Short mmCIF file of C-alpha atoms in Angstrom, two decimals:
data_model
loop_
_atom_site.label_atom_id
_atom_site.label_comp_id
_atom_site.label_asym_id
_atom_site.label_seq_id
_atom_site.Cartn_x
_atom_site.Cartn_y
_atom_site.Cartn_z
CA MET K 1219 -0.19 0.14 0.10
CA PRO K 1220 1.51 3.16 -0.84
CA ASN K 1221 2.73 5.44 1.93
CA LYS K 1222 2.66 9.53 2.12
CA ALA K 1223 5.69 9.47 0.65
CA ASP K 1224 5.17 7.42 -2.58
CA ILE K 1225 1.68 9.85 -2.93
CA THR K 1226 4.45 12.74 -3.24
CA ALA K 1227 6.48 11.24 -5.45
CA ALA K 1228 3.77 10.38 -7.68
CA ALA K 1229 2.52 14.02 -7.54
CA ALA K 1230 6.52 15.46 -7.51
CA ARG K 1231 5.97 13.30 -11.72
CA SER K 1232 2.75 15.16 -11.79
CA MET K 1233 4.57 18.20 -12.21
CA ARG K 1234 7.59 17.55 -14.04
CA ALA K 1235 5.22 15.82 -16.49
CA HIS K 1236 2.90 18.90 -16.34
CA ALA K 1237 6.81 21.19 -17.86
CA ARG K 1238 6.94 18.59 -20.59
CA ILE K 1239 3.47 18.65 -22.18
CA ARG K 1240 2.44 22.47 -21.17
CA ASP K 1241 3.74 23.05 -24.88
CA HIS K 1242 1.44 20.24 -26.15
CA VAL K 1243 -2.01 20.03 -24.61
CA MET K 1244 -4.88 22.69 -23.82
CA LYS K 1245 -5.36 23.92 -19.78
CA THR K 1246 -8.64 23.01 -20.19
CA PRO K 1247 -11.17 25.14 -18.23
CA LEU K 1248 -12.98 25.25 -15.37
CA LEU K 1249 -16.83 25.96 -15.88
CA GLY K 1250 -18.81 26.28 -12.98
CA SER K 1251 -22.64 25.15 -13.53
CA SER K 1252 -25.10 27.38 -14.79
CA ALA K 1253 -27.74 25.31 -13.15
CA VAL K 1254 -27.18 21.95 -11.30
CA GLY K 1255 -25.57 23.98 -8.85
CA ALA K 1256 -27.81 25.65 -7.67
CA ASP K 1257 -30.64 22.47 -8.19
CA ILE K 1258 -28.74 21.05 -5.30
CA GLY K 1259 -27.31 24.01 -2.84
CA SER K 1260 -23.99 23.81 -3.75
CA THR K 1261 -20.75 25.41 -5.80
CA VAL K 1262 -20.18 22.57 -9.13
CA LEU K 1263 -17.92 23.37 -11.16
CA PHE K 1264 -17.15 21.26 -14.48
CA LYS K 1265 -13.25 20.40 -15.19
CA CYS K 1266 -14.30 20.44 -19.06
CA GLU K 1267 -11.57 17.44 -20.41
CA ASN K 1268 -14.40 17.04 -23.61
CA PHE K 1269 -13.12 20.07 -24.60
CA GLN K 1270 -8.73 18.89 -24.62
CA LEU K 1271 -7.10 17.50 -27.61
CA THR K 1272 -8.80 14.22 -29.48
CA ASN K 1273 -11.44 15.41 -27.19
CA SER K 1274 -10.31 13.37 -24.03
CA PHE K 1275 -8.05 13.87 -21.29
CA LYS K 1276 -5.87 10.91 -22.74
CA ALA K 1277 -3.79 13.37 -24.71
CA ARG K 1278 -2.58 14.43 -21.46
CA GLY K 1279 -0.84 10.66 -20.60
CA ALA K 1280 0.18 10.06 -24.17
CA PHE K 1281 1.89 13.21 -24.44
CA SER K 1282 3.93 12.70 -21.08
CA LYS K 1283 5.06 9.13 -21.92
CA LEU K 1284 5.72 9.72 -25.53
CA THR K 1285 8.14 12.68 -24.20
CA ALA K 1286 9.51 10.66 -20.90
CA LEU K 1287 12.47 9.29 -22.70
CA ASP K 1288 15.84 10.66 -22.55
CA GLU K 1289 17.53 11.82 -25.71
CA ALA K 1290 19.52 8.72 -25.92
CA ALA K 1291 16.28 6.44 -26.04
CA GLU K 1292 14.71 9.25 -28.93
CA ASP K 1293 14.66 7.18 -31.59
CA VAL K 1294 13.22 3.65 -29.71
CA PRO K 1295 9.39 3.43 -31.20
CA PHE K 1296 6.43 2.63 -29.28
CA VAL K 1297 3.56 0.06 -29.84
CA THR K 1298 0.11 0.11 -27.82
CA ALA K 1299 -3.84 -0.92 -28.49
CA SER K 1300 -6.78 0.97 -28.23
CA SER K 1301 -9.52 1.48 -31.30
CA GLY K 1302 -10.86 4.58 -28.64
CA ASN K 1303 -9.96 7.24 -27.02
CA HIS K 1304 -6.00 6.01 -25.61
CA GLY K 1305 -5.10 4.87 -29.07
CA ILE K 1306 -6.50 7.97 -30.66
CA ALA K 1307 -4.99 10.05 -28.57
CA SER K 1308 -1.29 7.99 -28.46
CA SER K 1309 -1.49 8.66 -32.34
CA LEU K 1310 -1.99 12.25 -31.88
CA ALA K 1311 1.36 12.51 -29.92
CA ALA K 1312 3.29 10.61 -31.84
CA SER K 1313 2.46 12.16 -34.67
CA ARG K 1314 2.87 16.43 -33.46
CA LEU K 1315 6.29 14.57 -31.25
CA SER K 1316 7.85 12.73 -34.85
CA ARG K 1317 7.99 9.65 -32.58
CA LYS K 1318 7.54 5.89 -34.10
CA LEU K 1319 4.10 4.26 -32.93
CA SER K 1320 2.58 1.26 -33.83
CA VAL K 1321 -1.34 1.19 -33.26
CA VAL K 1322 -2.91 -2.60 -32.81
CA LEU K 1323 -6.27 -2.94 -33.80
CA PRO K 1324 -8.83 -5.96 -33.72
CA ARG K 1325 -10.15 -6.81 -37.11
CA ILE K 1326 -13.85 -5.65 -35.87
CA VAL K 1327 -12.42 -2.13 -35.08
CA SER K 1328 -15.23 0.46 -36.55
CA LYS K 1329 -14.23 2.49 -40.05
CA ALA K 1330 -14.81 5.53 -38.40
CA LYS K 1331 -12.43 4.89 -35.99
CA LEU K 1332 -9.96 3.11 -38.03
CA SER K 1333 -10.02 6.22 -40.41
CA ARG K 1334 -9.04 8.48 -37.27
CA ILE K 1335 -6.44 6.66 -36.23
CA ARG K 1336 -4.75 6.56 -39.38
CA ALA K 1337 -5.24 9.86 -40.41
CA PHE K 1338 -2.03 10.39 -38.05
CA GLY K 1339 0.08 8.48 -39.74
CA VAL K 1340 1.05 5.72 -37.59
CA ASP K 1341 1.58 2.12 -38.34
CA VAL K 1342 -1.72 0.26 -37.82
CA ILE K 1343 -1.72 -3.55 -37.07
CA LEU K 1344 -5.10 -5.01 -37.50
CA HIS K 1345 -4.90 -7.94 -34.88
CA GLY K 1346 -7.49 -10.46 -33.28
CA ASP K 1347 -11.41 -10.38 -32.86
CA GLU K 1348 -11.48 -8.27 -29.67
CA SER K 1349 -9.85 -5.90 -28.02
CA GLY K 1350 -7.71 -8.39 -25.83
CA GLN K 1351 -6.21 -10.37 -28.06
CA SER K 1352 -4.49 -6.99 -29.38
CA GLU K 1353 -3.56 -5.84 -26.32
CA ALA K 1354 -1.96 -9.00 -25.86
CA HIS K 1355 -0.57 -8.85 -29.55
CA ALA K 1356 1.06 -5.37 -29.12
CA ARG K 1357 2.53 -6.59 -25.64
CA ARG K 1358 4.52 -9.61 -27.76
CA LEU K 1359 5.83 -6.92 -30.45
CA SER K 1360 7.06 -5.12 -27.22
CA GLU K 1361 9.17 -7.89 -25.53
CA GLU K 1362 10.18 -8.97 -28.93
CA GLN K 1363 11.03 -6.38 -31.30
CA GLY K 1364 11.80 -4.10 -28.11
CA LEU K 1365 9.15 -1.30 -28.10
CA VAL K 1366 7.99 0.75 -25.83
CA TYR K 1367 4.88 -0.11 -24.69
CA VAL K 1368 2.20 2.52 -24.35
CA SER K 1369 -0.55 1.08 -21.67
CA PRO K 1370 -3.85 3.15 -20.93
CA TYR K 1371 -3.20 3.26 -17.37
CA ASN K 1372 -0.88 0.72 -16.18
CA ASP K 1373 2.26 3.57 -16.21
CA PRO K 1374 3.90 5.83 -13.97
CA ASP K 1375 4.22 8.28 -17.26
CA ILE K 1376 0.88 8.02 -17.81
CA VAL K 1377 -1.22 8.42 -14.36
CA ALA K 1378 1.73 11.63 -13.79
CA GLY K 1379 0.27 12.85 -17.11
CA GLN K 1380 -3.81 12.23 -16.01
CA GLY K 1381 -2.48 14.03 -12.89
CA THR K 1382 -1.39 17.53 -14.23
CA ILE K 1383 -5.66 17.97 -14.52
CA GLY K 1384 -5.08 18.21 -10.90
CA LEU K 1385 -2.49 20.66 -11.06
CA GLU K 1386 -4.48 22.64 -12.74
CA LEU K 1387 -7.73 22.53 -10.72
CA LEU K 1388 -4.72 23.66 -8.06
CA GLU K 1389 -4.44 27.01 -9.94
CA GLN K 1390 -8.19 27.38 -10.99
CA HIS K 1391 -9.89 27.70 -7.96
CA PRO K 1392 -8.49 28.81 -4.12
CA ARG K 1393 -10.48 25.59 -2.49
CA ILE K 1394 -12.21 22.85 -4.17
CA ASP K 1395 -13.87 20.46 -0.80
CA ASN K 1396 -14.62 17.03 -3.22
CA VAL K 1397 -13.48 16.28 -6.60
CA PHE K 1398 -16.14 13.59 -8.56
CA VAL K 1399 -13.99 11.08 -11.56
CA ALA K 1400 -14.81 8.43 -12.93
CA MET K 1401 -12.91 4.92 -12.32
CA GLY K 1402 -11.64 3.12 -15.05
CA GLY K 1403 -8.30 1.52 -14.92
CA GLY K 1404 -7.57 4.04 -12.61
CA GLY K 1405 -5.14 5.87 -14.60
CA LEU K 1406 -6.73 9.32 -13.71
CA ILE K 1407 -8.28 9.17 -10.66
CA SER K 1408 -5.16 7.87 -8.98
CA GLY K 1409 -2.83 10.89 -10.70
CA ILE K 1410 -5.24 13.44 -9.96
CA GLY K 1411 -6.00 12.23 -6.42
CA ALA K 1412 -2.13 12.20 -5.38
CA VAL K 1413 -1.45 16.03 -6.58
CA LEU K 1414 -4.43 16.69 -4.40
CA LYS K 1415 -3.24 14.81 -1.73
CA ALA K 1416 -0.04 16.10 -2.21
CA PHE K 1417 -1.35 20.03 -2.36
CA SER K 1418 -5.05 20.17 -0.88
CA PRO K 1419 -5.14 16.73 1.77
CA ARG K 1420 -8.26 18.51 2.73
CA THR K 1421 -9.60 18.05 -0.66
CA LYS K 1422 -12.13 14.43 -0.48
CA ILE K 1423 -11.83 12.50 -3.75
CA VAL K 1424 -14.71 10.78 -4.71
CA GLY K 1425 -14.33 7.92 -7.55
CA CYS K 1426 -16.92 7.28 -9.50
CA ALA K 1427 -18.09 3.58 -11.23
CA ALA K 1428 -20.56 2.10 -13.15
CA ALA K 1429 -22.00 -0.56 -12.28
CA ASN K 1430 -22.38 -2.35 -15.10
CA SER K 1431 -18.27 -2.72 -14.64
CA MET K 1432 -16.57 -1.90 -12.23
CA ALA K 1433 -13.74 -3.56 -12.07
CA LEU K 1434 -11.42 -0.87 -9.58
CA ALA K 1435 -14.45 -0.32 -7.47
CA ALA K 1436 -13.90 -4.24 -6.80
CA ALA K 1437 -10.48 -4.33 -6.76
CA MET K 1438 -10.34 -1.55 -4.09
CA ALA K 1439 -12.44 -3.53 -2.21
CA ALA K 1440 -10.95 -7.26 -2.24
CA GLY K 1441 -7.82 -4.95 -2.07
CA LYS K 1442 -6.08 -7.27 -5.16
CA VAL K 1443 -7.80 -7.62 -8.77
CA VAL K 1444 -10.56 -10.16 -8.98
CA GLU K 1445 -12.94 -10.86 -11.89
CA VAL K 1446 -16.34 -8.97 -11.78
CA GLN K 1447 -18.95 -8.83 -14.36
CA HIS K 1448 -18.63 -6.60 -17.32
CA LEU K 1449 -22.02 -5.69 -19.10
CA PRO K 1450 -22.81 -3.01 -21.49
CA THR K 1451 -22.62 0.30 -20.20
CA LEU K 1452 -23.26 4.36 -21.20
CA ALA K 1453 -19.67 4.77 -19.34
CA ASP K 1454 -18.01 2.77 -22.06
CA GLY K 1455 -14.54 4.93 -21.66
CA VAL K 1456 -14.08 3.48 -18.73
CA ALA K 1457 -15.71 -0.35 -19.21
CA GLY K 1458 -13.19 -3.65 -19.10
CA GLY K 1459 -11.03 -5.30 -16.58
CA MET K 1460 -7.46 -4.14 -15.13
CA ASP K 1461 -3.87 -6.10 -15.06
CA GLU K 1462 -3.14 -7.87 -12.51
CA ASP K 1463 -0.52 -6.42 -11.82
CA SER K 1464 -1.85 -2.57 -11.89
CA LEU K 1465 -0.05 -0.27 -10.10
CA THR K 1466 -3.17 2.20 -10.09
CA LEU K 1467 -4.97 0.31 -7.54
CA GLY K 1468 -2.75 0.97 -4.64
CA LEU K 1469 -2.33 4.24 -5.25
CA ALA K 1470 -5.99 4.62 -6.30
CA ARG K 1471 -5.96 2.82 -2.65
CA ALA K 1472 -4.32 5.26 -1.16
CA VAL K 1473 -6.09 8.31 -1.95
CA VAL K 1474 -9.46 7.96 -2.78
CA ASP K 1475 -11.74 8.92 -0.21
CA GLU K 1476 -14.76 7.35 -0.91
CA VAL K 1477 -16.56 5.35 -3.84
CA VAL K 1478 -19.79 5.78 -5.61
CA VAL K 1479 -21.82 2.90 -7.39
CA CYS K 1480 -24.10 4.48 -9.95
CA SER K 1481 -26.46 2.61 -12.60
CA GLU K 1482 -26.97 3.11 -16.02
CA ALA K 1483 -30.39 5.36 -14.99
CA GLU K 1484 -28.50 7.49 -13.06
CA ILE K 1485 -25.18 7.75 -15.98
CA ALA K 1486 -28.08 8.51 -19.04
CA GLY K 1487 -29.88 11.12 -15.93
CA ALA K 1488 -26.54 13.05 -15.55
CA LEU K 1489 -25.79 12.99 -19.46
CA ALA K 1490 -29.37 14.54 -20.14
CA ARG K 1491 -28.68 17.00 -17.56
CA LEU K 1492 -25.62 18.08 -18.88
CA ALA K 1493 -26.63 18.57 -22.21
CA ARG K 1494 -30.30 20.22 -21.14
CA GLN K 1495 -29.06 22.11 -18.41
CA GLU K 1496 -25.38 22.79 -19.20
CA HIS K 1497 -25.24 22.79 -22.86
CA LEU K 1498 -22.58 20.20 -22.46
CA LEU K 1499 -22.12 17.11 -24.91
CA VAL K 1500 -20.22 15.12 -23.06
CA GLU K 1501 -19.33 10.77 -23.07
CA GLY K 1502 -20.63 8.50 -20.65
CA ALA K 1503 -18.02 8.22 -18.17
CA ALA K 1504 -17.98 12.03 -17.82
CA GLY K 1505 -21.61 11.83 -16.80
CA LEU K 1506 -20.90 9.16 -14.78
CA ALA K 1507 -18.59 11.57 -12.64
CA LEU K 1508 -22.25 13.87 -12.39
CA ALA K 1509 -24.16 11.07 -11.61
CA GLY K 1510 -22.11 10.25 -8.50
CA LEU K 1511 -22.78 13.63 -7.15
CA LEU K 1512 -26.14 13.50 -8.08
CA GLN K 1513 -26.84 10.69 -6.32
CA GLN K 1514 -27.26 11.88 -2.79
CA PRO K 1515 -26.25 15.82 -3.32
CA GLN K 1516 -27.39 16.78 0.30
CA ARG K 1517 -23.87 15.59 1.62
CA TYR K 1518 -22.34 17.75 -0.60
CA ARG K 1519 -24.74 20.99 -0.18
CA GLY K 1520 -22.60 23.81 0.89
CA LYS K 1521 -19.28 22.51 -0.81
CA VAL K 1522 -17.33 23.18 -3.67
CA ASN K 1523 -17.24 20.43 -5.55
CA ALA K 1524 -15.43 19.90 -8.95
CA VAL K 1525 -16.53 17.06 -11.36
CA VAL K 1526 -14.62 15.82 -14.21
CA LEU K 1527 -15.75 15.37 -17.63
CA CYS K 1528 -13.01 13.32 -19.11
CA GLY K 1529 -14.41 13.38 -22.55
CA GLY K 1530 -16.49 14.20 -25.19
CA ASN K 1531 -16.47 11.03 -27.02
CA PHE K 1532 -20.18 10.19 -27.89
CA ASP K 1533 -21.77 8.38 -30.16
CA TYR K 1534 -24.78 10.90 -31.30
CA ASP K 1535 -27.74 8.15 -31.89
CA GLU K 1536 -26.60 7.08 -28.29
CA LEU K 1537 -26.73 9.86 -26.64
CA THR K 1538 -29.72 10.90 -28.16
CA ALA K 1539 -31.08 8.00 -26.82
CA ALA K 1540 -30.23 8.45 -23.14
CA VAL K 1541 -31.02 11.68 -22.87
CA ALA K 1542 -34.56 10.91 -24.23
CA ALA K 1543 -35.30 7.93 -22.14
CA ALA K 1544 -33.89 10.19 -18.92
CA ARG K 1545 -36.67 12.69 -20.08
CA ALA K 1546 -39.45 9.78 -20.20
CA GLY K 1547 -38.49 8.33 -17.12
#
């Protein structure tokens, strides 16, 4: 279990990452709620990573990883596996930094995602019938060819990059009582949490888990990575399992104060409120973070609550259906 020194070290790593990537990524706005905060009697602030490059916080971790090697290793190629936000962000970073990157994708990848990744000029490898097989192949290529594997979350430089969100929060507001963060593999919440616990220990970190896919929440409760059932979820950006040796598990257990588990109806309701009341269109994982706040709003009344809107890569039909269902309900 990480101790205070480990948390401080993780925060320091984020500070170094911030210095490396600040000219490559956006400092995203911290917007005050125009309606939700008034409805629940508290100050609600939205950290809008949906406005980040590639419309996702993943750009921070990708640029952090691809700028972390020293000059002697500048020509070492990278490899990753992801047809989602991580793959797109890594491809952008490789293109901007002139680094060699191979992206392994399942053969069933959508034409739109395949086209978007290929547009960055990276090497695309189609392998496997699902994402797990693609990731396993990417790891084999890393070992066999001496490539640097870029994990979506299980890497200290990736975690450090995501932690730069915490540094921006500290710059943008003098006092934040609670921060609500969607939980996937743990890179986002452990990075932000380490920074805030190091520099603003009074701030509570609230992890928001989707009931249909809650690998990190289950692992935190068990103290180890465990098998959980994964069902379809609007918060598909945080769905899926974890590496057994994930470094984010221990760090998340050390910095997360509370875990809130949200249903699909709660996520849909949060997406609808963001669209109707705040005029913010975001992906399901971002709605999950607000759903965590809205589940028991009376607990956070009178407080300053920051909600990390982690991305805006939504499927139009899925989002409009969720908003319509929430309105009908």
